[in-house]
Amino acid sequence: MNPYYLAIDIGASSGRHILAHLEEGRMILEEVHRFPNGMTEKDGELVWDVDELFAQIKLGMKKCAGLGKIPVSVGVDTWGVDIVLLDENDRRIGNAVAYRDGRTRGMDEEVYQLIPEDDLYARTGIQKAIFNTIYQLMALKKKKPEHLEKAETMLMMPDYFHYMLSGAKATEYTEATTGQLIRPDTKDWDRELIDMLGYPGRIFQKIVVPGAVLGNLTEEVKREVGFDCRVVVPATHDTGSAVIAVPTDSDNALYISSGTWSLMGTELMEANCSPESKANNLTNEGGYDYRFRYLKNIMGLWMIQSVKKEIGKDLGFGEICELASKCDITSIVDCNDDRFLAPANMTQEVQNACRESGQQVPEGIAETASVIYNSLAKCYAATIGELEGITGQKYDKIHIVGGGANAAYLNQLTADATGVPVYAGPTEATAIGNVAAQMMSAGQLDGLKEARACVFRSFPIEIYRPVS
């Protein structure tokens, strides 16, 4: 029997344990455990319940033991930017605050008093997002300085779970880059910038790359889950893992990692930190093998997820897509507007945006979803134009990976809006990229090219061609 590898993929709304192994050159996946996630309010902050998440991590691992399918390694991926602080006794300090919390409002101006915004982009290549780690740390410095004073360790969210599993403290490269504190030339912490901002340098851990082996499970975790295995860091930022799973043989592919966020971009071997790149709000996040994920963060299916909770609870996403496809409303909103980041009511926010711009105001789930889907497709079309203008490349197809690859209506709208075919799939891209990194670390896959070829062989790809 070929060895099993376990990907623990935790998103903003749910997490899952995916076991994978190879059979005749194809990757076989099995979902072992799924659990809910979400932000909750505590002490006036939006936070993640990391204790419950770690309990679910262990529960899913126990289920692997119950099935008699013991993985040789395990790796965790999550979203970006969020952090956990530990004191000198490795106890958590404060809450694990979520990126949608309002504590970072105004922290950009505090940062820019110490380093101009243009200079910050030129040295990090990371687009401005008010929730980036750089602004979260400034919020702590200004509002809860005692937390930074007590802190001895800062771990990004997946790093914290790897530490809880293995006892080893390290920060994985792709995740770290999302925080806006990594130099793209050295691929390491920008210590000069950290000092300039007044953040304690001692809290920043060594940087490791996808495929690094942190060690084995701690004795406590081994006893609890019933087995031992290696802890191998994947590309711990979920998009970093998803991009590994883009089934292309080209070094010049265009992709959309479609889920709560839509991350649209290409891969570069060197970061583009130019003023033109900054003006287009493009970012240079770290990727596998020190490639750069040159992309734009677009609000994505968060808008649809929110509207479903508000006015479409009894409908599946496929049903919502189908209903939206039958509407003829033509209103468009700017999906990248901060007003859609964490509104009290997404449906009303979309309606207000249409009303304010003099467009037809959508009514009901079908029309509201139609406005969102059409707006996303228009945003994708604008982004491909920006990328082509800056890179000088012409993209003849778009790969859509992640859960959004199931959104047939949106895929067709995207093909029509961009004028190029859309290749949709695999839907489990993040988990696939996670286990692919573990397989490459173990020598079962010989590098990124072979991993992507394996993905192409293993999973169905749907093609949507533009309708002229």
Tab-separated table of C-alpha atoms in Angstrom:
chain	number	residue	atom	x	y	z
A	1	MET	CA	0.000	0.000	0.000
A	2	ASN	CA	1.289	3.443	-0.880
A	3	PRO	CA	1.752	5.748	2.107
A	4	TYR	CA	-0.973	8.127	3.248
A	5	TYR	CA	-0.490	11.872	3.704
A	6	LEU	CA	-2.871	14.020	5.735
A	7	ALA	CA	-3.823	17.555	4.761
A	8	ILE	CA	-5.661	19.600	7.378
A	9	ASP	CA	-7.176	22.484	5.445
A	10	ILE	CA	-8.845	25.118	7.616
A	11	GLY	CA	-10.797	27.909	5.975
A	12	ALA	CA	-12.716	30.829	7.382
A	13	SER	CA	-15.991	28.881	7.503
A	14	SER	CA	-14.953	25.226	7.803
A	15	GLY	CA	-12.065	22.812	8.044
A	16	ARG	CA	-11.492	19.287	6.788
A	17	HIS	CA	-9.032	16.427	7.018
A	18	ILE	CA	-8.131	14.939	3.643
A	19	LEU	CA	-6.117	11.727	3.386
A	20	ALA	CA	-4.276	11.216	0.108
A	21	HIS	CA	-2.186	8.523	-1.496
A	22	LEU	CA	-0.980	7.636	-4.991
A	23	GLU	CA	-2.348	4.763	-7.082
A	24	GLU	CA	-0.897	4.145	-10.552
A	25	GLY	CA	0.331	7.720	-10.762
A	26	ARG	CA	-2.965	9.279	-9.689
A	27	MET	CA	-3.740	11.053	-6.455
A	28	ILE	CA	-6.627	9.555	-4.497
A	29	LEU	CA	-8.362	11.713	-1.888
A	30	GLU	CA	-10.560	10.706	1.033
A	31	GLU	CA	-12.292	13.185	3.338
A	32	VAL	CA	-12.026	11.858	6.879
A	33	HIS	CA	-13.396	14.704	8.966
A	34	ARG	CA	-15.114	18.041	8.474
A	35	PHE	CA	-15.825	20.679	11.090
A	36	PRO	CA	-17.216	24.219	11.254
A	37	ASN	CA	-15.177	27.373	11.778
A	38	GLY	CA	-16.071	31.005	12.059
A	39	MET	CA	-15.347	34.218	13.855
A	40	THR	CA	-17.005	34.819	17.210
A	41	GLU	CA	-17.145	37.889	19.402
A	42	LYS	CA	-15.170	37.849	22.641
A	43	ASP	CA	-14.009	40.755	24.791
A	44	GLY	CA	-15.266	43.141	22.137
A	45	GLU	CA	-13.136	41.517	19.420
A	46	LEU	CA	-13.805	39.182	16.490
A	47	VAL	CA	-11.723	36.114	17.269
A	48	TRP	CA	-10.951	32.545	16.218
A	49	ASP	CA	-11.564	29.750	18.718
A	50	VAL	CA	-8.133	28.169	18.330
A	51	ASP	CA	-8.682	25.760	21.219
A	52	GLU	CA	-11.718	24.297	19.482
A	53	LEU	CA	-9.880	24.220	16.155
A	54	PHE	CA	-6.994	22.279	17.680
A	55	ALA	CA	-9.453	19.894	19.327
A	56	GLN	CA	-10.970	19.280	15.880
A	57	ILE	CA	-7.496	18.780	14.393
A	58	LYS	CA	-6.857	15.994	16.895
A	59	LEU	CA	-10.338	14.520	16.471
A	60	GLY	CA	-9.827	14.162	12.723
A	61	MET	CA	-6.457	12.533	13.292
A	62	LYS	CA	-8.087	10.038	15.677
A	63	LYS	CA	-10.516	9.153	12.899
A	64	CYS	CA	-7.556	8.283	10.652
A	65	ALA	CA	-6.360	5.864	13.323
A	66	GLY	CA	-9.875	4.446	13.604
A	67	LEU	CA	-9.861	3.742	9.867
A	68	GLY	CA	-6.468	2.037	10.108
A	69	LYS	CA	-5.049	4.611	7.694
A	70	ILE	CA	-2.068	6.106	9.469
A	71	PRO	CA	-0.450	9.009	7.596
A	72	VAL	CA	3.312	9.242	7.307
A	73	SER	CA	3.024	13.017	7.650
A	74	VAL	CA	0.548	15.771	8.423
A	75	GLY	CA	0.453	19.437	7.417
A	76	VAL	CA	-1.922	22.307	8.186
A	77	ASP	CA	-2.888	25.224	5.952
A	78	THR	CA	-5.112	28.194	6.789
A	79	TRP	CA	-5.865	31.729	5.666
A	80	GLY	CA	-3.170	34.413	5.949
A	81	VAL	CA	-2.121	37.361	8.153
A	82	ASP	CA	-3.558	36.343	11.549
A	83	ILE	CA	-1.232	35.687	14.483
A	84	VAL	CA	-0.944	34.136	17.925
A	85	LEU	CA	1.375	35.563	20.599
A	86	LEU	CA	3.023	33.413	23.292
A	87	ASP	CA	4.734	34.516	26.486
A	88	GLU	CA	7.987	33.208	27.972
A	89	ASN	CA	6.125	30.137	29.258
A	90	ASP	CA	4.508	29.500	25.844
A	91	ARG	CA	1.088	30.557	27.081
A	92	ARG	CA	-1.181	32.425	24.686
A	93	ILE	CA	-1.442	36.174	25.195
A	94	GLY	CA	-4.873	37.639	24.557
A	95	ASN	CA	-7.247	36.405	21.872
A	96	ALA	CA	-6.473	34.996	18.437
A	97	VAL	CA	-7.994	38.055	16.774
A	98	ALA	CA	-9.490	37.605	13.298
A	99	TYR	CA	-8.535	39.749	10.335
A	100	ARG	CA	-12.053	41.135	9.922
A	101	ASP	CA	-11.918	42.715	13.388
A	102	GLY	CA	-11.938	46.511	13.388
A	103	ARG	CA	-8.805	46.980	15.513
A	104	THR	CA	-6.655	47.868	12.510
A	105	ARG	CA	-8.713	50.899	11.452
A	106	GLY	CA	-6.359	53.863	11.176
A	107	MET	CA	-3.268	51.731	11.747
A	108	ASP	CA	-2.137	52.273	8.171
A	109	GLU	CA	-1.576	55.959	8.927
A	110	GLU	CA	0.369	55.026	12.051
A	111	VAL	CA	2.636	52.808	9.949
A	112	TYR	CA	3.063	55.456	7.242
A	113	GLN	CA	4.308	57.946	9.822
A	114	LEU	CA	7.292	55.637	10.222
A	115	ILE	CA	7.700	54.501	6.611
A	116	PRO	CA	6.010	56.079	3.560
A	117	GLU	CA	3.482	53.840	1.828
A	118	ASP	CA	5.406	53.844	-1.462
A	119	ASP	CA	8.621	52.825	0.310
A	120	LEU	CA	6.804	50.042	2.143
A	121	TYR	CA	5.567	48.533	-1.121
A	122	ALA	CA	8.960	48.935	-2.785
A	123	ARG	CA	10.658	46.887	-0.068
A	124	THR	CA	7.955	44.219	0.518
A	125	GLY	CA	5.979	44.024	-2.741
A	126	ILE	CA	2.796	43.293	-0.755
A	127	GLN	CA	-0.442	45.094	-1.553
A	128	LYS	CA	-2.088	47.185	1.100
A	129	ALA	CA	-4.811	45.396	3.013
A	130	ILE	CA	-5.758	46.963	6.314
A	131	PHE	CA	-5.774	43.556	8.023
A	132	ASN	CA	-2.170	42.630	7.119
A	133	THR	CA	-0.007	41.501	10.026
A	134	ILE	CA	1.992	44.722	9.863
A	135	TYR	CA	-1.143	46.679	10.819
A	136	GLN	CA	-2.309	44.096	13.370
A	137	LEU	CA	0.998	44.509	15.188
A	138	MET	CA	0.647	48.283	15.061
A	139	ALA	CA	-2.815	47.926	16.614
A	140	LEU	CA	-1.257	45.945	19.459
A	141	LYS	CA	1.553	48.486	19.852
A	142	LYS	CA	-0.925	51.356	20.117
A	143	LYS	CA	-3.827	49.725	21.949
A	144	LYS	CA	-2.386	46.803	23.924
A	145	PRO	CA	1.358	47.453	24.273
A	146	GLU	CA	1.517	45.166	27.312
A	147	HIS	CA	0.797	42.213	24.998
A	148	LEU	CA	3.847	42.957	22.865
A	149	GLU	CA	5.965	43.588	25.959
A	150	LYS	CA	5.112	40.133	27.344
A	151	ALA	CA	5.413	38.336	23.998
A	152	GLU	CA	8.371	36.085	23.303
A	153	THR	CA	6.942	34.330	20.246
A	154	MET	CA	4.740	35.300	17.309
A	155	LEU	CA	3.313	32.491	15.211
A	156	MET	CA	1.083	32.766	12.174
A	157	MET	CA	-2.106	30.736	12.476
A	158	PRO	CA	-0.920	27.483	10.796
A	159	ASP	CA	2.466	27.820	12.512
A	160	TYR	CA	0.652	27.807	15.852
A	161	PHE	CA	-1.115	24.542	15.018
A	162	HIS	CA	2.161	22.993	13.827
A	163	TYR	CA	3.737	24.070	17.113
A	164	MET	CA	0.880	22.487	19.058
A	165	LEU	CA	1.383	19.250	17.077
A	166	SER	CA	5.175	19.071	17.130
A	167	GLY	CA	6.489	21.475	19.766
A	168	ALA	CA	8.623	23.173	17.095
A	169	LYS	CA	8.391	26.926	16.517
A	170	ALA	CA	8.919	28.148	12.971
A	171	THR	CA	7.185	30.421	10.466
A	172	GLU	CA	6.441	29.069	7.002
A	173	TYR	CA	7.496	31.328	4.140
A	174	THR	CA	4.329	31.588	2.026
A	175	GLU	CA	2.224	32.447	5.077
A	176	ALA	CA	4.751	34.943	6.395
A	177	THR	CA	4.769	36.936	3.159
A	178	THR	CA	1.084	37.775	3.538
A	179	GLY	CA	1.902	39.883	6.609
A	180	GLN	CA	3.924	42.534	4.701
A	181	LEU	CA	7.107	42.095	6.748
A	182	ILE	CA	9.213	39.846	4.455
A	183	ARG	CA	11.836	41.046	1.994
A	184	PRO	CA	11.289	39.515	-1.465
A	185	ASP	CA	15.026	39.565	-2.232
A	186	THR	CA	16.258	37.779	0.918
A	187	LYS	CA	13.040	35.745	1.458
A	188	ASP	CA	13.401	36.532	5.158
A	189	TRP	CA	12.066	38.935	7.783
A	190	ASP	CA	12.851	42.578	7.044
A	191	ARG	CA	14.598	43.196	10.362
A	192	GLU	CA	15.326	46.818	9.533
A	193	LEU	CA	11.643	47.460	8.843
A	194	ILE	CA	10.630	45.628	12.025
A	195	ASP	CA	12.988	47.827	14.068
A	196	MET	CA	11.743	50.938	12.276
A	197	LEU	CA	8.166	50.104	13.287
A	198	GLY	CA	9.135	49.401	16.887
A	199	TYR	CA	8.070	45.766	16.932
A	200	PRO	CA	10.075	43.429	19.216
A	201	GLY	CA	12.464	41.497	16.970
A	202	ARG	CA	12.654	38.546	19.377
A	203	ILE	CA	9.117	37.397	18.550
A	204	PHE	CA	9.828	36.612	14.881
A	205	GLN	CA	10.709	32.955	14.339
A	206	LYS	CA	13.000	31.344	11.767
A	207	ILE	CA	11.533	31.055	8.275
A	208	VAL	CA	11.081	27.572	6.793
A	209	VAL	CA	9.890	26.611	3.307
A	210	PRO	CA	7.161	24.207	2.153
A	211	GLY	CA	8.342	20.649	2.591
A	212	ALA	CA	10.355	21.341	5.752
A	213	VAL	CA	10.086	18.624	8.400
A	214	LEU	CA	9.456	20.111	11.841
A	215	GLY	CA	9.700	16.779	13.643
A	216	ASN	CA	7.290	14.207	14.945
A	217	LEU	CA	4.167	14.561	17.054
A	218	THR	CA	4.623	15.453	20.706
A	219	GLU	CA	4.229	12.658	23.224
A	220	GLU	CA	0.931	14.164	24.403
A	221	VAL	CA	-0.534	14.377	20.895
A	222	LYS	CA	0.700	10.857	20.056
A	223	ARG	CA	-1.125	9.431	23.058
A	224	GLU	CA	-4.280	11.316	22.214
A	225	VAL	CA	-4.535	10.503	18.490
A	226	GLY	CA	-3.148	6.978	18.722
A	227	PHE	CA	-0.196	7.164	16.328
A	228	ASP	CA	2.963	9.058	15.446
A	229	CYS	CA	3.912	10.749	12.182
A	230	ARG	CA	6.064	13.557	10.837
A	231	VAL	CA	4.840	17.148	10.874
A	232	VAL	CA	5.691	18.561	7.446
A	233	VAL	CA	4.846	22.148	6.600
A	234	PRO	CA	3.015	22.537	3.277
A	235	ALA	CA	2.587	25.924	1.670
A	236	THR	CA	0.647	26.883	4.774
A	237	HIS	CA	-1.147	29.836	3.206
A	238	ASP	CA	-4.184	28.248	1.579
A	239	THR	CA	-3.662	30.072	-1.711
A	240	GLY	CA	-0.017	29.004	-1.723
A	241	SER	CA	-1.169	25.399	-1.555
A	242	ALA	CA	-3.946	25.950	-4.103
A	243	VAL	CA	-1.493	27.378	-6.645
A	244	ILE	CA	0.671	24.260	-6.350
A	245	ALA	CA	-2.414	22.363	-7.572
A	246	VAL	CA	-3.014	24.484	-10.702
A	247	PRO	CA	-2.939	21.741	-13.379
A	248	THR	CA	-0.735	23.498	-15.911
A	249	ASP	CA	2.498	22.677	-17.715
A	250	SER	CA	3.146	26.363	-18.396
A	251	ASP	CA	5.351	28.732	-16.396
A	252	ASN	CA	3.066	31.528	-17.556
A	253	ALA	CA	-0.339	30.356	-16.377
A	254	LEU	CA	-3.115	32.628	-15.152
A	255	TYR	CA	-5.140	31.324	-12.232
A	256	ILE	CA	-7.998	32.221	-9.922
A	257	SER	CA	-8.031	30.502	-6.565
A	258	SER	CA	-11.725	30.868	-5.941
A	259	GLY	CA	-13.241	30.563	-2.494
A	260	THR	CA	-14.045	33.015	0.274
A	261	TRP	CA	-11.537	35.254	-1.515
A	262	SER	CA	-10.749	35.235	-5.223
A	263	LEU	CA	-7.003	35.384	-5.722
A	264	MET	CA	-6.255	36.077	-9.373
A	265	GLY	CA	-2.741	36.111	-10.737
A	266	THR	CA	0.239	34.400	-12.272
A	267	GLU	CA	3.651	33.189	-11.129
A	268	LEU	CA	6.841	35.226	-11.355
A	269	MET	CA	10.399	34.192	-10.571
A	270	GLU	CA	11.202	37.714	-9.335
A	271	ALA	CA	8.932	40.085	-7.444
A	272	ASN	CA	7.574	43.166	-9.225
A	273	CYS	CA	7.696	45.979	-6.639
A	274	SER	CA	7.309	48.794	-9.172
A	275	PRO	CA	5.116	51.883	-8.698
A	276	GLU	CA	2.940	50.634	-11.570
A	277	SER	CA	2.402	47.341	-9.760
A	278	LYS	CA	1.494	49.190	-6.564
A	279	ALA	CA	-0.906	51.480	-8.436
A	280	ASN	CA	-2.789	48.386	-9.621
A	281	ASN	CA	-2.861	46.976	-6.066
A	282	LEU	CA	-1.062	43.793	-7.106
A	283	THR	CA	0.852	41.756	-4.579
A	284	ASN	CA	3.923	39.487	-4.592
A	285	GLU	CA	3.105	36.717	-2.131
A	286	GLY	CA	5.548	33.871	-1.655
A	287	GLY	CA	4.976	30.607	-3.466
A	288	TYR	CA	6.435	27.132	-3.659
A	289	ASP	CA	10.102	26.918	-4.646
A	290	TYR	CA	10.487	30.678	-4.044
A	291	ARG	CA	8.186	31.571	-6.922
A	292	PHE	CA	6.062	34.669	-6.409
A	293	ARG	CA	2.287	34.545	-6.545
A	294	TYR	CA	1.766	37.810	-8.407
A	295	LEU	CA	-1.903	38.412	-7.828
A	296	LYS	CA	-4.776	40.599	-6.774
A	297	ASN	CA	-6.991	39.855	-3.782
A	298	ILE	CA	-10.628	40.154	-4.891
A	299	MET	CA	-13.482	39.941	-2.393
A	300	GLY	CA	-14.692	36.647	-3.877
A	301	LEU	CA	-17.442	34.283	-2.811
A	302	TRP	CA	-17.500	35.786	0.692
A	303	MET	CA	-20.194	38.035	-0.726
A	304	ILE	CA	-22.279	35.073	-1.916
A	305	GLN	CA	-21.679	33.174	1.339
A	306	SER	CA	-22.916	36.177	3.321
A	307	VAL	CA	-26.017	36.703	1.187
A	308	LYS	CA	-26.847	32.988	1.439
A	309	LYS	CA	-26.780	33.205	5.255
A	310	GLU	CA	-29.009	36.264	5.192
A	311	ILE	CA	-31.689	35.456	2.627
A	312	GLY	CA	-30.915	32.031	1.123
A	313	LYS	CA	-30.353	29.683	4.046
A	314	ASP	CA	-32.439	26.862	2.574
A	315	LEU	CA	-30.652	26.924	-0.790
A	316	GLY	CA	-27.451	25.233	-1.907
A	317	PHE	CA	-24.804	27.225	-3.752
A	318	GLY	CA	-25.606	25.321	-6.950
A	319	GLU	CA	-29.265	26.317	-6.639
A	320	ILE	CA	-28.297	29.950	-6.062
A	321	CYS	CA	-26.107	29.839	-9.179
A	322	GLU	CA	-28.976	28.402	-11.196
A	323	LEU	CA	-31.444	31.024	-9.977
A	324	ALA	CA	-28.970	33.843	-10.659
A	325	SER	CA	-28.385	32.623	-14.206
A	326	LYS	CA	-32.052	33.217	-15.052
A	327	CYS	CA	-31.981	36.913	-14.041
A	328	ASP	CA	-31.500	39.772	-16.491
A	329	ILE	CA	-30.454	42.457	-13.989
A	330	THR	CA	-27.395	44.359	-15.250
A	331	SER	CA	-26.296	46.241	-12.117
A	332	ILE	CA	-22.606	46.012	-11.173
A	333	VAL	CA	-20.800	46.804	-7.918
A	334	ASP	CA	-17.085	47.162	-7.134
A	335	CYS	CA	-16.239	43.873	-5.421
A	336	ASN	CA	-12.991	45.346	-4.098
A	337	ASP	CA	-14.714	48.156	-2.205
A	338	ASP	CA	-13.931	47.926	1.525
A	339	ARG	CA	-17.645	48.343	2.220
A	340	PHE	CA	-18.040	44.632	1.400
A	341	LEU	CA	-15.275	43.458	3.754
A	342	ALA	CA	-17.435	42.995	6.858
A	343	PRO	CA	-20.791	44.777	6.499
A	344	ALA	CA	-23.531	44.273	9.058
A	345	ASN	CA	-25.717	43.001	6.214
A	346	MET	CA	-24.193	42.088	2.839
A	347	THR	CA	-27.533	42.025	1.015
A	348	GLN	CA	-28.348	45.540	2.094
A	349	GLU	CA	-24.819	46.700	1.302
A	350	VAL	CA	-25.102	45.429	-2.292
A	351	GLN	CA	-28.526	47.064	-2.585
A	352	ASN	CA	-27.203	50.349	-1.187
A	353	ALA	CA	-24.259	50.335	-3.598
A	354	CYS	CA	-26.609	49.865	-6.560
A	355	ARG	CA	-28.977	52.546	-5.272
A	356	GLU	CA	-26.161	55.052	-4.733
A	357	SER	CA	-24.854	54.511	-8.277
A	358	GLY	CA	-28.289	54.911	-9.859
A	359	GLN	CA	-28.594	51.287	-10.949
A	360	GLN	CA	-31.422	48.817	-10.553
A	361	VAL	CA	-31.603	47.644	-6.936
A	362	PRO	CA	-31.656	43.831	-6.715
A	363	GLU	CA	-34.475	42.154	-4.811
A	364	GLY	CA	-34.256	38.628	-3.436
A	365	ILE	CA	-31.535	36.013	-3.535
A	366	ALA	CA	-31.551	35.441	-7.314
A	367	GLU	CA	-31.070	39.078	-8.344
A	368	THR	CA	-28.609	39.836	-5.548
A	369	ALA	CA	-26.493	36.800	-6.436
A	370	SER	CA	-26.665	37.718	-10.122
A	371	VAL	CA	-25.292	41.192	-9.361
A	372	ILE	CA	-22.441	39.664	-7.337
A	373	TYR	CA	-21.541	37.011	-9.917
A	374	ASN	CA	-21.589	39.501	-12.800
A	375	SER	CA	-19.556	41.979	-10.748
A	376	LEU	CA	-16.931	39.334	-9.997
A	377	ALA	CA	-16.633	38.430	-13.691
A	378	LYS	CA	-16.169	42.108	-14.611
A	379	CYS	CA	-13.522	42.402	-11.895
A	380	TYR	CA	-11.697	39.354	-13.267
A	381	ALA	CA	-11.720	40.877	-16.753
A	382	ALA	CA	-10.261	44.141	-15.471
A	383	THR	CA	-7.571	42.272	-13.536
A	384	ILE	CA	-6.457	40.205	-16.520
A	385	GLY	CA	-6.023	43.476	-18.419
A	386	GLU	CA	-3.882	44.898	-15.610
A	387	LEU	CA	-1.729	41.768	-15.436
A	388	GLU	CA	-1.193	41.669	-19.181
A	389	GLY	CA	-0.278	45.349	-19.202
A	390	ILE	CA	2.318	44.983	-16.458
A	391	THR	CA	3.847	41.596	-17.322
A	392	GLY	CA	3.748	42.078	-21.093
A	393	GLN	CA	2.296	38.581	-21.402
A	394	LYS	CA	-0.870	37.495	-23.196
A	395	TYR	CA	-2.904	34.911	-21.335
A	396	ASP	CA	-4.908	32.511	-23.478
A	397	LYS	CA	-6.736	30.689	-20.687
A	398	ILE	CA	-7.637	30.958	-17.011
A	399	HIS	CA	-7.381	28.123	-14.509
A	400	ILE	CA	-9.985	28.330	-11.750
A	401	VAL	CA	-9.238	26.111	-8.760
A	402	GLY	CA	-10.906	25.757	-5.373
A	403	GLY	CA	-14.540	25.588	-4.357
A	404	GLY	CA	-15.531	28.332	-6.795
A	405	ALA	CA	-14.632	26.017	-9.681
A	406	ASN	CA	-18.074	24.455	-9.072
A	407	ALA	CA	-19.842	27.746	-9.824
A	408	ALA	CA	-20.726	27.005	-13.442
A	409	TYR	CA	-22.612	30.269	-13.965
A	410	LEU	CA	-19.699	32.347	-12.696
A	411	ASN	CA	-17.222	30.321	-14.771
A	412	GLN	CA	-19.192	31.019	-17.945
A	413	LEU	CA	-19.554	34.709	-17.069
A	414	THR	CA	-15.781	34.838	-16.536
A	415	ALA	CA	-15.060	33.265	-19.922
A	416	ASP	CA	-17.459	35.707	-21.590
A	417	ALA	CA	-16.101	38.765	-19.764
A	418	THR	CA	-12.415	37.938	-20.360
A	419	GLY	CA	-12.762	36.450	-23.831
A	420	VAL	CA	-10.601	33.416	-22.969
A	421	PRO	CA	-11.546	29.848	-22.032
A	422	VAL	CA	-11.817	28.926	-18.375
A	423	TYR	CA	-10.445	25.598	-17.135
A	424	ALA	CA	-12.266	24.824	-13.892
A	425	GLY	CA	-10.870	22.361	-11.365
A	426	PRO	CA	-9.773	20.784	-9.203
A	427	THR	CA	-12.168	21.981	-6.521
A	428	GLU	CA	-10.088	20.586	-3.638
A	429	ALA	CA	-7.016	22.498	-4.805
A	430	THR	CA	-5.823	23.649	-1.392
A	431	ALA	CA	-5.853	20.175	0.147
A	432	ILE	CA	-4.293	18.740	-3.030
A	433	GLY	CA	-1.484	21.305	-2.952
A	434	ASN	CA	-0.977	20.623	0.737
A	435	VAL	CA	-0.467	16.879	0.253
A	436	ALA	CA	1.553	17.474	-2.936
A	437	ALA	CA	4.083	19.459	-0.880
A	438	GLN	CA	4.269	16.578	1.596
A	439	MET	CA	4.704	14.079	-1.248
A	440	MET	CA	7.466	16.201	-2.787
A	441	SER	CA	9.157	16.379	0.610
A	442	ALA	CA	9.022	12.576	0.855
A	443	GLY	CA	10.330	12.112	-2.711
A	444	GLN	CA	7.111	10.544	-4.026
A	445	LEU	CA	6.704	13.411	-6.481
A	446	ASP	CA	9.765	14.829	-8.167
A	447	GLY	CA	9.179	18.569	-8.019
A	448	LEU	CA	6.457	21.016	-8.962
A	449	LYS	CA	6.192	20.051	-12.642
A	450	GLU	CA	5.542	16.408	-11.817
A	451	ALA	CA	3.121	17.378	-9.038
A	452	ARG	CA	1.040	19.473	-11.435
A	453	ALA	CA	1.074	16.738	-14.050
A	454	CYS	CA	-0.196	14.347	-11.380
A	455	VAL	CA	-3.018	16.772	-10.537
A	456	PHE	CA	-3.987	17.001	-14.219
A	457	ARG	CA	-4.146	13.189	-14.470
A	458	SER	CA	-6.034	12.769	-11.244
A	459	PHE	CA	-8.968	15.185	-11.311
A	460	PRO	CA	-11.631	16.271	-13.831
A	461	ILE	CA	-11.282	19.667	-15.491
A	462	GLU	CA	-14.337	21.427	-16.983
A	463	ILE	CA	-13.790	23.857	-19.854
A	464	TYR	CA	-15.975	26.956	-20.385
A	465	ARG	CA	-15.457	28.748	-23.689
A	466	PRO	CA	-16.468	32.369	-24.338
A	467	VAL	CA	-19.794	32.826	-26.073
A	468	SER	CA	-19.353	35.504	-28.712
